[in-house]
Structure formats: C-alpha cells, structure tokens
C-alpha cells in the first residue's frame, strides 16, 4: 500500500512536460523542413538535368540582345544544344560576328538576324514608329518557323548611379522602352503561335535589383522595370501553363558583362559563358529561378538581414558610385550626397 502511494505520487515528477514535447516537435519539424529545402537546392543547383529543348519546345530560338554578354553566351549555348537561332540586336556588325561564332561552335545551326534597336524612340508612349517596325521585322523573321523558345535578354540601365530627378529623360525613357515595352511586344509576337501549337517557352531575364534586395536606390527606374518583368513572367506562367507554354523569369545577380558596375575577379561574378550554361539548364522548370548557384547563396545570406540594413547598404553604394562619377566629370552635386 505504501509502495503504491509512493509510485503514484512520483508519476507527475517523472512525466515529460507537455511544453517540452511541443518544443521538440517544433524543432524536429524545423530541422526536417530545413534539410528538405537544402536537399532540394542541391538538386536544383547541381544534379537536375536540363530539358531536351528542341524536342520539348521546337527547333528555333529567338534571342534578343544577342550581340554581347549573357545574350551572346546563351545564343552560343543554345546552338550547341541543337537549336537554330533568330538573333535580334541593334548593331549589324556585331550580329554578323556572333553569327560567325555560332557557325564555328555549331556548324549545323541555321541563323537568321534581325537588326532592331529596342531603345529607338517611338511615335507614342507605348512604342509606336520604330518600335512597331522592329517588332514587325521580328514577326516576319519567325514566320513559318517552329519557334520553341524566346529569350527576352535585351536590357538597358543607367550609365551611372543617379537620383531619380537627375536621370535625363532620354535615359529613363530608353530603359522603359527596352526593359518593358520591347520585351512585352516581342513576347506578344511569338506567344500566340506557341500557344496554338501547344508548346513553347519564354525566358525573361530579370534582375536581383527587383527581387533579392527590398530597394535599389539610385537605379530606381531600372529596378522598377525589372520588377515588371518578374511579375509579368509569373502571371504569364499561370495563364499559359495549361496551353503548354512555360514562362520563366531568370534572376541574375552580377555577371561579368559591360552592364555590370562591378569590375574585377570575384567567385560570385561568373563569366557570361558560365552563367549561360546554368541558365539554359534551368529552362522549363520554376516560374522564377536564380540559375547560378553562387547567386542563390548570396540571396540566402541577404534574406537573413533586415530590410533597413540592406536599404542603407544599397543607398551608400549608390551614392558612392554617383559621387565618383561626379568627380570624374567635374560636376557639382548640388547639395546631394
């Protein structure tokens, strides 16, 4: 009898508290979720194979901004993977040079070119005049072709960091025309045929300036146009997925191109060729992706910081670059610094 009483009185002291069980369960759930996320990232970054683009989408790819940087590198990578190319660029000489490179890299590749200055001013606010004629030239170039892929790579930004009110009208208007109007109108020129045949892919090149950081001061219009590209891509992904058209926004951070303000060697800044291999391997998967694995690592670490810290850092970087350019040009900052 005494032993029974003692045993009963000892049960509450030895039982595991419910709060402890709950905390352990929450901790295990967090660990499992973190491990699953990490393993999924490893697969995306290193193990997931690229799709058979020609068989899945079509024989031809349209690449804008194909004469330099990412666009040129992506065009060469697509040619090596068996696609024929329609290259869009504003410089006939550079287009001819890229054509020669393509034929050396992939002798069986057929190449068409369209000379089109996507920044050319139009007759109205939505890109009339030269813009309409350029888009018509692209539509004519792809007529009758099995176009399976559009890479909307062409992009424009400021020549240097500047406050919003300092950016010349001609500069920010050109940024809008290239990044928003031209990208939208070229997509409209090719998407209907893709949807009609039930297959195709549109790759819009976004920017970390609109996704990775909460704000990108002193490049405001550029970052805003890339936010448009990101949202347009996600909406079109939902609209056309059931029509067999994959729409994707690829998010690069800094790549060693002439548009990049960061110069010099860095393990986080790939060459255009290195980036292009990763970008092509991601085609046809998520509606938004960061193709280059080191860029995704940078995004992860940026996500750990408060928005206020990232905003202050980006503001200081922008102001420093602006002031450096002012010094080089011998201009006054009019009280802004």
Short mmCIF file of C-alpha atoms in Angstrom, two decimals, residues 40-209:
data_model
loop_
_atom_site.label_atom_id
_atom_site.label_comp_id
_atom_site.label_asym_id
_atom_site.label_seq_id
_atom_site.Cartn_x
_atom_site.Cartn_y
_atom_site.Cartn_z
CA UNK A 40 16.07 20.46 -52.99
CA UNK A 41 18.51 23.34 -53.55
CA UNK A 42 21.40 20.90 -54.04
CA UNK A 43 19.41 19.04 -56.65
CA UNK A 44 18.42 22.22 -58.50
CA UNK A 45 21.95 23.62 -58.40
CA UNK A 46 23.99 20.54 -59.28
CA UNK A 47 22.00 17.41 -60.08
CA UNK A 48 18.88 18.33 -62.01
CA UNK A 49 19.35 17.72 -65.76
CA UNK A 50 18.46 20.27 -68.38
CA UNK A 51 15.49 19.57 -70.62
CA UNK A 52 15.72 18.44 -74.22
CA UNK A 53 14.79 21.88 -75.52
CA UNK A 54 14.50 21.10 -79.22
CA UNK A 55 12.29 18.06 -78.71
CA UNK A 56 10.18 19.63 -75.97
CA UNK A 57 9.61 23.10 -77.42
CA UNK A 58 10.69 23.47 -81.04
CA UNK A 59 13.66 23.80 -83.37
CA UNK A 60 14.16 27.58 -83.31
CA UNK A 61 15.03 30.06 -80.57
CA UNK A 62 14.72 33.85 -80.66
CA UNK A 63 17.33 35.68 -78.58
CA UNK A 64 17.22 39.45 -78.05
CA UNK A 65 20.30 41.40 -77.02
CA UNK A 66 22.31 38.64 -78.66
CA UNK A 67 25.48 40.56 -79.53
CA UNK A 68 27.04 40.90 -76.07
CA UNK A 69 27.22 39.42 -72.60
CA UNK A 70 24.56 36.99 -71.45
CA UNK A 71 22.60 37.11 -74.71
CA UNK A 72 25.58 36.16 -76.84
CA UNK A 73 26.60 33.39 -74.44
CA UNK A 74 23.05 31.99 -74.26
CA UNK A 75 22.79 32.01 -78.07
CA UNK A 76 26.00 30.01 -78.38
CA UNK A 77 24.88 27.56 -75.69
CA UNK A 78 21.51 27.02 -77.40
CA UNK A 79 23.26 26.44 -80.74
CA UNK A 80 25.46 23.79 -79.14
CA UNK A 81 22.29 22.12 -77.87
CA UNK A 82 20.92 21.80 -81.39
CA UNK A 83 18.60 24.79 -81.77
CA UNK A 84 18.54 27.15 -84.74
CA UNK A 85 18.65 30.84 -83.93
CA UNK A 86 16.97 34.14 -84.72
CA UNK A 87 19.29 36.77 -83.27
CA UNK A 88 17.99 40.26 -82.51
CA UNK A 89 20.35 43.18 -81.98
CA UNK A 90 20.90 46.78 -82.97
CA UNK A 91 24.45 46.51 -84.38
CA UNK A 92 24.73 44.74 -87.76
CA UNK A 93 28.48 44.27 -87.40
CA UNK A 94 28.18 42.60 -84.01
CA UNK A 95 25.30 40.43 -85.23
CA UNK A 96 27.46 39.25 -88.12
CA UNK A 97 30.35 38.47 -85.74
CA UNK A 98 28.07 36.41 -83.45
CA UNK A 99 26.72 34.53 -86.48
CA UNK A 100 30.26 33.51 -87.36
CA UNK A 101 30.90 32.37 -83.79
CA UNK A 102 27.71 30.32 -83.82
CA UNK A 103 28.62 28.58 -87.07
CA UNK A 104 32.02 27.68 -85.65
CA UNK A 105 30.53 26.38 -82.39
CA UNK A 106 27.65 24.53 -84.10
CA UNK A 107 28.13 24.13 -87.87
CA UNK A 108 24.66 22.62 -88.34
CA UNK A 109 22.95 25.63 -86.75
CA UNK A 110 20.86 27.85 -89.02
CA UNK A 111 20.95 31.54 -88.13
CA UNK A 112 18.74 34.47 -89.01
CA UNK A 113 19.34 38.02 -87.82
CA UNK A 114 17.08 40.99 -87.20
CA UNK A 115 18.59 44.46 -86.85
CA UNK A 116 16.38 46.20 -84.31
CA UNK A 117 17.24 48.96 -81.87
CA UNK A 118 14.90 48.22 -78.97
CA UNK A 119 15.67 51.63 -77.44
CA UNK A 120 14.62 53.58 -80.53
CA UNK A 121 12.03 56.24 -79.66
CA UNK A 122 8.54 55.64 -80.92
CA UNK A 123 5.67 57.86 -82.04
CA UNK A 124 3.70 57.32 -78.84
CA UNK A 125 4.02 56.23 -75.23
CA UNK A 126 3.72 52.52 -75.98
CA UNK A 127 6.39 52.33 -78.61
CA UNK A 128 4.98 53.21 -81.99
CA UNK A 129 7.07 54.07 -85.04
CA UNK A 130 10.46 52.39 -84.92
CA UNK A 131 9.32 50.01 -82.20
CA UNK A 132 6.37 48.77 -84.25
CA UNK A 133 8.54 48.34 -87.32
CA UNK A 134 11.16 46.45 -85.33
CA UNK A 135 8.61 44.06 -83.82
CA UNK A 136 7.14 43.55 -87.29
CA UNK A 137 10.60 42.58 -88.54
CA UNK A 138 10.91 40.01 -85.77
CA UNK A 139 7.46 38.60 -86.59
CA UNK A 140 8.41 38.36 -90.26
CA UNK A 141 11.70 36.62 -89.43
CA UNK A 142 9.96 33.87 -87.44
CA UNK A 143 7.02 33.37 -89.79
CA UNK A 144 6.79 29.72 -90.80
CA UNK A 145 9.44 28.61 -88.28
CA UNK A 146 8.92 26.17 -85.44
CA UNK A 147 9.85 28.71 -82.77
CA UNK A 148 10.01 26.95 -79.43
CA UNK A 149 11.97 29.38 -77.31
CA UNK A 150 12.12 33.14 -76.77
CA UNK A 151 14.90 34.58 -74.63
CA UNK A 152 13.99 38.17 -73.77
CA UNK A 153 17.50 39.10 -72.70
CA UNK A 154 17.95 42.64 -74.03
CA UNK A 155 18.20 45.12 -71.19
CA UNK A 156 19.13 48.72 -70.52
CA UNK A 157 20.14 50.61 -67.41
CA UNK A 158 21.64 53.97 -66.41
CA UNK A 159 25.19 54.78 -67.48
CA UNK A 160 25.89 55.57 -63.81
CA UNK A 161 24.08 55.78 -60.47
CA UNK A 162 21.83 58.84 -60.14
CA UNK A 163 19.00 60.20 -58.09
CA UNK A 164 15.62 59.83 -59.79
CA UNK A 165 15.35 63.54 -60.64
CA UNK A 166 18.87 63.59 -62.12
CA UNK A 167 18.31 60.91 -64.75
CA UNK A 168 17.89 62.52 -68.19
CA UNK A 169 14.54 61.91 -69.85
CA UNK A 170 16.18 60.18 -72.80
CA UNK A 171 17.90 57.70 -70.48
CA UNK A 172 14.97 56.57 -68.33
CA UNK A 173 12.66 56.50 -71.34
CA UNK A 174 15.10 54.20 -73.16
CA UNK A 175 15.22 51.94 -70.09
CA UNK A 176 11.42 51.70 -70.17
CA UNK A 177 11.32 51.00 -73.89
CA UNK A 178 13.89 48.20 -73.78
CA UNK A 179 13.00 46.52 -70.49
CA UNK A 180 9.22 46.89 -70.59
CA UNK A 181 7.79 47.83 -73.98
CA UNK A 182 10.10 45.82 -76.25
CA UNK A 183 10.09 42.74 -74.01
CA UNK A 184 6.29 42.79 -73.86
CA UNK A 185 5.74 43.37 -77.56
CA UNK A 186 8.23 40.73 -78.70
CA UNK A 187 6.60 38.21 -76.36
CA UNK A 188 3.22 39.10 -77.87
CA UNK A 189 4.68 38.49 -81.33
CA UNK A 190 5.68 34.87 -80.60
CA UNK A 191 3.44 33.59 -77.79
CA UNK A 192 0.25 33.17 -79.88
CA UNK A 193 1.93 30.67 -82.21
CA UNK A 194 3.40 28.79 -79.22
CA UNK A 195 0.00 28.54 -77.56
CA UNK A 196 -1.63 27.44 -80.81
CA UNK A 197 0.76 24.52 -81.24
CA UNK A 198 0.69 23.67 -77.52
CA UNK A 199 4.38 24.02 -76.73
CA UNK A 200 6.99 26.69 -76.20
CA UNK A 201 8.96 28.60 -73.59
CA UNK A 202 9.53 32.28 -72.86
CA UNK A 203 12.55 33.22 -70.77
CA UNK A 204 12.53 36.76 -69.44
CA UNK A 205 15.77 37.96 -67.86
CA UNK A 206 15.03 39.81 -64.63
CA UNK A 207 17.42 41.21 -62.05
CA UNK A 208 18.37 40.79 -58.43
CA UNK A 209 17.72 44.52 -58.07
#
